[in-house]
């Protein structure tokens, strides 16, 4: 086995995927440079979840303690119908017997934490912002990537390396080069309305709840464990609505503001004894709308010296909390392949063989509603609510366990890893 250290690896995109890949590859002995389109990285976004399989990788990078300082260690996942009746509850992370926790965290805070960690370990010039990948050219012994200032169009740098990783998100330039005929993202017909609200902790202060059904759903979970001086906690929520066919929102812009009053009208009756949804919506500072969309799985990501990672490779519906986690799994798989394979060609081929089918299954499962399938099942069978003895526990359990196996985080096989 040959350990191929000292490859020069170019990463396009300093999102959670690109930054984690940089840390993993650097720790494996490679020279890594990251290039990011935006002028300065700001803590954008709202909440995301890190499942135990990705926290394992962040723990091996020794950054789990930093994340734990801000994140909430999720205790349980709760499903309820539109009347607030709970029909499924399961422990999560270490509370479910995993060796690693599940974290609910602010996406922007996690990105900044990874960003600082990269600068500390790789050096202050390891990340070049205002460098938008425009194109690349491969030659016999390497690859040259061309970066521009996206605002002015001026050429910023031509960088030579051994491998180029496209971690440049759902509108990936690298993916466009590899699949020029692919076209636009696929819109699901659902729109996500995302907000954060400072409010009194609900349930045990570390629960993630899914309420309703897939035409009108609400996901709620806290993302900071510290309470403020008034005893309030920062809570993330996502309203998921099936919109009319002529609904025109197609632009995938993470920072587009939504109409609060419309949401308040739609959710006005969702005031339960354990959570007041209308008050939570009313208390949000900003609400962002985002068309739920993905892309079809690709047959391959690797073409000689170029490969894809994270949302560039497998954008998926945010169902089952897997978007960021799967990007982190990619980073780990690619690094391990480069450590264990005799040459970079077989390493990239192995990365492809391992991750392309695995993530394709998650993308397709999420189109089939993933674990949230149980919400529609309960709505269809009990549209007016249910009596406790009517809950089909075994059936729900089968659906939940199946998803964990597909997404690679069933407790038994994960705990066998180190
Ligand atoms: C601003 C923003 C806010 C988000 N908010 C949420 C959220 O609230 N909830 C949620 O579930 N998910 C959110 N996401 C998506 C989530 O971060 C990803 O699904 C997941 O973390 C996988 O990350 P990624 O690194 O593969 O992609 P991304 O997080 O999309 O990162 C891609 C990075 O590449 C950069 N980039 C794009 N094109 C180029 C190029 N040509 N050259 C160089 N750099 C390029 C982008 O600026 C970005 O920093 C957000 C993404 C972004 C970019």
XYZ file of C-alpha atoms and ligand atoms in Angstrom:
471
model
C 0.000 0.000 0.000
C 1.469 3.347 -1.038
C 0.597 6.445 0.931
C 0.425 9.170 -1.698
C 1.293 12.200 0.327
C 1.968 15.626 -1.052
C -0.482 15.771 -3.870
C -1.502 19.299 -4.730
C -5.282 19.421 -4.413
C -7.406 22.341 -5.594
C -10.857 22.699 -4.029
C -13.483 24.992 -5.568
C -15.994 26.074 -2.885
C -15.575 26.813 0.825
C -18.922 25.460 2.032
C -19.179 22.768 4.665
C -18.150 20.120 2.116
C -15.108 21.932 0.711
C -13.803 23.025 4.117
C -14.160 19.559 5.647
C -12.434 18.024 2.627
C -9.574 20.497 3.048
C -9.110 19.504 6.698
C -9.275 15.747 5.998
C -6.877 15.933 3.024
C -4.437 18.193 4.857
C -4.349 15.819 7.847
C -3.547 13.019 5.364
C -0.477 14.927 4.218
C -1.669 16.705 1.075
C -1.137 20.261 -0.014
C -4.564 21.878 -0.302
C -5.774 25.241 -1.550
C -9.425 26.358 -1.466
C -10.961 28.916 -3.797
C -14.277 30.541 -2.965
C -16.488 32.726 -5.160
C -17.736 35.186 -2.581
C -15.714 38.178 -1.414
C -15.994 37.351 2.255
C -17.526 34.369 3.963
C -20.410 35.377 6.218
C -22.351 33.123 8.599
C -25.350 32.658 6.284
C -28.188 30.182 6.554
C -30.229 28.863 9.422
C -30.151 25.472 11.126
C -28.737 22.187 9.916
C -28.236 18.810 11.527
C -25.116 16.731 11.765
C -25.915 13.062 12.151
C -23.632 10.702 14.143
C -21.947 9.291 11.008
C -20.655 12.763 10.097
C -19.896 13.761 13.703
C -17.608 10.703 13.825
C -15.514 12.284 11.064
C -15.507 15.716 12.719
C -14.497 14.017 15.988
C -11.545 12.345 14.248
C -10.590 15.841 13.038
C -10.767 16.962 16.677
C -13.349 19.692 16.161
C -16.321 18.088 17.906
C -15.656 19.961 21.158
C -15.710 23.322 19.359
C -19.010 22.437 17.684
C -20.470 21.274 21.008
C -19.764 24.720 22.488
C -22.486 26.271 20.352
C -24.614 23.415 18.994
C -27.463 21.583 20.640
C -26.851 17.894 21.216
C -30.139 16.544 19.892
C -31.835 14.201 22.376
C -34.804 12.964 20.422
C -36.795 13.122 17.222
C -40.541 13.570 17.618
C -43.267 13.273 14.971
C -46.732 14.779 15.542
C -49.832 15.304 13.423
C -51.392 18.679 12.578
C -53.311 18.597 15.888
C -50.062 18.251 17.859
C -50.696 14.569 18.705
C -47.367 12.749 18.987
C -47.207 9.401 17.147
C -43.463 8.680 17.019
C -40.574 9.492 19.307
C -37.068 8.091 19.146
C -33.848 8.966 20.941
C -31.056 10.365 18.754
C -27.267 10.436 18.796
C -25.665 9.239 22.022
C -29.125 8.975 23.615
C -29.859 6.249 21.043
C -26.649 4.350 21.765
C -24.436 5.840 19.035
C -20.823 6.494 20.009
C -21.207 10.002 18.551
C -23.767 12.742 19.154
C -26.213 14.306 16.717
C -25.817 18.077 16.596
C -28.314 20.745 15.594
C -26.296 23.803 14.688
C -26.482 27.117 12.864
C -25.140 26.457 9.338
C -23.259 29.750 9.215
C -21.638 29.213 12.615
C -20.479 25.752 11.575
C -19.089 27.105 8.314
C -17.180 29.878 10.156
C -15.828 27.363 12.652
C -14.532 25.119 9.846
C -13.190 28.173 8.028
C -11.179 29.304 11.093
C -9.917 25.778 11.613
C -8.660 25.601 8.005
C -6.831 28.924 8.368
C -5.256 27.820 11.639
C -4.069 24.439 10.388
C -3.309 25.067 6.706
C -2.155 28.670 7.011
C -3.734 32.081 6.624
C -3.517 32.037 2.813
C -5.085 28.588 2.331
C -8.477 30.033 1.352
C -8.695 32.542 -1.489
C -12.011 34.367 -1.551
C -13.251 36.311 -4.570
C -11.904 33.446 -6.682
C -14.740 31.994 -8.737
C -13.832 28.886 -10.715
C -14.496 29.631 -14.379
C -12.871 26.731 -16.205
C -10.039 24.228 -16.116
C -7.719 22.464 -18.501
C -6.220 19.033 -17.963
C -2.858 18.031 -19.332
C -0.746 14.898 -18.986
C 0.825 15.688 -15.587
C -1.769 17.885 -13.947
C -4.617 20.336 -14.185
C -4.826 24.128 -14.429
C -7.862 25.857 -12.906
C -8.822 29.393 -13.919
C -10.400 31.694 -11.329
C -12.070 35.048 -11.891
C -13.541 37.826 -9.798
C -17.233 37.094 -10.403
C -18.226 40.769 -10.151
C -15.715 42.198 -12.606
C -14.922 39.116 -14.683
C -11.188 39.798 -14.209
C -8.859 36.810 -14.147
C -7.649 36.338 -10.557
C -5.398 33.289 -10.808
C -4.382 30.269 -12.840
C -3.562 27.493 -10.437
C -1.811 24.208 -11.159
C -2.543 21.057 -9.202
C -2.834 17.287 -9.350
C -6.549 17.016 -8.609
C -9.507 19.417 -8.780
C -12.463 18.889 -6.444
C -15.697 20.659 -7.354
C -17.292 21.418 -3.970
C -19.073 24.387 -5.496
C -22.657 23.689 -4.475
C -25.891 22.991 -6.324
C -25.059 25.301 -9.249
C -21.597 23.772 -9.616
C -19.439 25.020 -12.484
C -17.422 21.804 -12.372
C -20.566 19.711 -12.740
C -21.650 21.899 -15.643
C -18.304 21.217 -17.357
C -18.679 17.480 -16.776
C -22.361 17.368 -17.792
C -22.975 20.354 -20.092
C -26.412 19.053 -21.169
C -27.830 18.670 -17.677
C -29.694 21.976 -17.335
C -31.540 23.438 -14.344
C -32.230 21.992 -10.897
C -35.456 20.009 -10.465
C -38.108 21.873 -8.481
C -40.287 19.622 -6.297
C -43.359 21.839 -6.129
C -42.702 22.453 -2.424
C -41.322 25.647 -0.948
C -39.399 25.842 2.309
C -39.892 28.847 4.581
C -37.035 29.040 7.060
C -36.693 31.183 10.139
C -35.148 31.392 13.583
C -36.931 32.648 16.686
C -35.730 33.378 20.200
C -38.291 31.655 22.411
C -38.832 29.635 25.579
C -37.370 26.125 25.195
C -40.049 23.604 24.144
C -40.289 19.925 25.206
C -36.868 19.043 26.719
C -34.992 21.917 25.041
C -33.109 19.511 22.735
C -35.863 17.885 20.671
C -36.289 17.965 16.927
C -39.954 17.848 15.958
C -41.723 17.188 12.655
C -45.347 18.241 12.577
C -48.147 17.758 10.031
C -47.809 16.061 6.655
C -45.892 16.742 3.481
C -48.362 19.247 2.022
C -48.115 21.338 5.167
C -45.273 20.494 7.460
C -43.262 22.256 10.138
C -39.830 21.165 11.375
C -38.635 22.765 14.619
C -35.437 22.364 16.609
C -33.212 24.513 18.829
C -29.730 25.355 17.498
C -28.019 26.958 20.498
C -27.861 25.284 23.862
C -27.137 28.493 25.829
C -30.212 30.452 26.888
C -30.051 34.238 26.841
C -30.537 36.439 29.929
C -34.327 36.212 29.510
C -34.193 32.398 29.427
C -34.864 32.272 25.670
C -33.320 29.814 23.234
C -32.576 30.226 19.524
C -34.922 27.874 17.678
C -34.771 27.007 13.988
C -37.923 26.204 12.061
C -38.765 25.252 8.510
C -42.297 25.366 7.139
C -42.679 23.125 4.119
C -45.663 23.891 1.883
C -46.870 22.241 -1.282
C -47.534 25.243 -3.501
C -49.905 25.556 -6.454
C -48.568 24.398 -9.836
C -48.303 27.967 -11.131
C -46.262 29.133 -8.136
C -43.392 31.010 -9.706
C -40.604 30.689 -7.146
C -37.836 28.905 -9.023
C -34.754 30.883 -8.077
C -32.474 29.029 -5.678
C -31.364 31.941 -3.558
C -30.721 31.062 0.076
C -31.395 34.636 1.225
C -34.750 35.521 -0.351
C -37.235 37.000 2.166
C -40.745 35.547 2.531
C -44.174 36.924 3.523
C -44.709 36.360 7.270
C -48.425 37.136 7.266
C -49.189 34.431 4.717
C -47.489 31.824 6.904
C -49.306 33.091 9.999
C -52.628 32.642 8.196
C -51.765 29.121 7.052
C -50.522 27.943 10.459
C -52.960 29.883 12.672
C -54.606 26.781 14.203
C -51.309 25.074 15.141
C -51.242 26.195 18.759
C -50.553 23.061 20.817
C -50.094 22.750 24.580
C -46.356 21.966 23.994
C -45.606 24.417 21.154
C -47.245 27.617 19.896
C -46.415 27.582 16.172
C -48.116 30.913 15.248
C -46.260 32.701 18.091
C -42.993 31.161 16.888
C -43.596 32.419 13.340
C -44.625 35.842 14.629
C -41.413 36.070 16.685
C -39.031 35.413 13.785
C -36.791 38.265 12.746
C -36.427 37.145 9.122
C -38.087 34.429 7.100
C -36.430 33.098 3.950
C -38.118 31.162 1.179
C -36.399 28.521 -0.848
C -37.742 26.177 -3.539
C -37.154 22.594 -2.501
C -35.175 21.153 -5.377
C -32.530 18.607 -6.253
C -30.874 17.049 -9.281
C -30.974 13.547 -10.713
C -28.172 11.288 -9.461
C -25.207 11.147 -11.839
C -23.637 7.960 -13.206
C -20.167 9.166 -12.145
C -18.430 12.182 -10.601
C -14.825 11.426 -11.448
C -13.299 12.172 -14.828
C -9.546 11.642 -14.597
C -8.193 14.425 -12.335
C -11.564 16.059 -11.622
C -14.261 14.994 -9.196
C -17.300 16.342 -7.350
C -18.217 16.520 -3.667
C -21.201 17.603 -1.531
C -24.115 19.475 -3.103
C -22.206 19.747 -6.385
C -22.315 15.951 -6.594
C -25.680 15.100 -5.005
C -28.003 17.992 -4.130
C -30.960 16.491 -2.270
C -34.189 17.515 -0.607
C -33.559 18.535 2.994
C -35.440 15.542 4.333
C -33.848 13.215 6.844
C -31.190 15.813 7.836
C -28.599 14.492 5.406
C -27.352 17.363 3.164
C -24.331 18.519 5.159
C -23.687 15.067 6.636
C -23.365 13.414 3.215
C -20.886 16.124 2.106
C -18.767 15.335 5.173
C -18.954 11.609 4.374
C -17.693 12.366 0.849
C -14.698 14.240 2.257
C -13.772 11.291 4.455
C -14.256 8.685 1.701
C -12.094 10.598 -0.762
C -9.321 11.030 1.797
C -9.358 7.376 2.822
C -9.216 6.274 -0.799
C -6.153 8.464 -1.396
C -4.483 6.980 1.685
C -5.248 3.367 0.907
C -5.070 3.062 -2.878
C -1.743 2.702 -4.730
C -2.277 5.683 -7.054
C -4.583 8.686 -7.439
C -6.413 7.154 -10.415
C -7.572 4.126 -8.444
C -8.288 6.327 -5.416
C -10.649 8.568 -7.391
C -12.259 5.529 -9.029
C -12.823 3.978 -5.615
C -14.300 7.220 -4.263
C -16.731 7.151 -7.187
C -17.621 3.501 -6.727
C -18.265 4.032 -3.017
C -20.073 7.371 -2.924
C -21.999 7.675 -6.219
C -24.400 4.767 -5.543
C -24.606 5.484 -1.800
C -25.683 9.109 -2.240
C -27.943 8.304 -5.223
C -29.981 6.127 -2.882
C -30.361 8.977 -0.399
C -31.396 11.456 -3.131
C -34.020 9.009 -4.429
C -35.232 8.050 -0.946
C -35.691 11.722 -0.111
C -37.827 12.113 -3.253
C -39.945 9.284 -1.822
C -40.267 11.382 1.386
C -37.483 9.517 3.267
C -38.386 8.935 6.919
C -41.111 11.611 6.655
C -43.171 9.043 4.780
C -44.644 8.231 8.205
C -46.212 11.715 8.339
C -48.284 11.139 5.214
C -49.110 7.619 6.334
C -50.632 8.952 9.571
C -52.426 11.822 7.806
C -53.993 9.486 5.239
C -55.169 6.985 7.848
C -56.207 9.415 10.559
C -57.035 12.807 9.021
C -59.152 13.706 12.088
C -56.592 12.475 14.649
C -56.042 9.068 16.275
C -56.530 7.226 19.556
C -53.237 6.088 21.179
C -53.937 2.391 20.522
C -54.322 3.075 16.778
C -50.663 4.012 16.224
C -49.039 1.320 13.989
C -45.732 1.218 15.918
C -44.146 -1.746 14.113
C -44.901 -0.332 10.676
C -43.455 3.073 11.604
C -40.372 1.461 13.077
C -39.727 -0.518 9.880
C -39.809 2.691 7.795
C -37.494 4.590 10.143
C -34.938 1.766 10.353
C -34.885 1.276 6.577
C -33.946 4.940 6.033
C -31.101 4.771 8.552
C -29.626 1.810 6.715
C -29.837 3.553 3.345
C -28.305 6.778 4.651
C -25.531 4.843 6.426
C -26.300 5.601 10.037
C -27.883 2.519 11.529
C -26.480 2.270 15.019
C -24.941 -1.203 14.810
C -22.824 -0.784 11.669
C -21.795 2.778 12.545
C -20.605 1.880 16.044
C -18.283 -0.756 14.584
C -16.235 2.043 12.996
C -13.577 4.088 14.733
C -25.488 30.734 1.660
C -25.978 29.338 1.925
C -26.950 29.135 2.930
C -27.430 27.862 3.173
N -28.363 27.697 4.159
C -28.827 26.456 4.430
C -29.783 26.264 5.468
O -30.195 27.200 6.129
N -30.248 24.995 5.710
C -29.793 23.922 4.971
O -30.202 22.785 5.200
N -28.857 24.079 4.006
C -28.372 25.311 3.711
N -27.437 25.458 2.730
C -26.978 24.253 1.989
C -26.049 23.392 2.818
O -25.000 24.176 3.334
C -25.514 22.282 1.913
O -26.624 21.510 1.465
C -24.570 21.299 2.597
O -23.935 21.858 3.707
C -23.498 20.798 1.612
O -22.552 21.831 1.452
P -21.606 22.055 0.217
O -20.327 22.562 0.795
O -21.550 20.885 -0.665
O -22.344 23.198 -0.623
P -22.631 24.724 -0.254
O -22.918 24.883 1.173
O -23.633 25.203 -1.231
O -21.214 25.443 -0.549
C -20.719 25.667 -1.853
C -19.718 26.804 -1.803
O -19.124 26.953 -3.094
C -19.067 28.327 -3.446
N -19.041 28.384 -4.905
C -20.083 28.260 -5.771
N -19.647 28.293 -7.035
C -18.292 28.451 -6.993
C -17.256 28.535 -7.992
N -17.548 28.445 -9.292
N -15.977 28.713 -7.577
C -15.669 28.774 -6.250
N -16.605 28.700 -5.276
C -17.899 28.513 -5.636
C -20.317 28.909 -2.793
O -20.206 30.299 -2.607
C -20.370 28.136 -1.464
O -19.619 28.771 -0.464
C -26.934 26.737 2.421
C -25.959 26.927 1.444
C -25.468 28.212 1.181
C -24.397 28.410 0.116
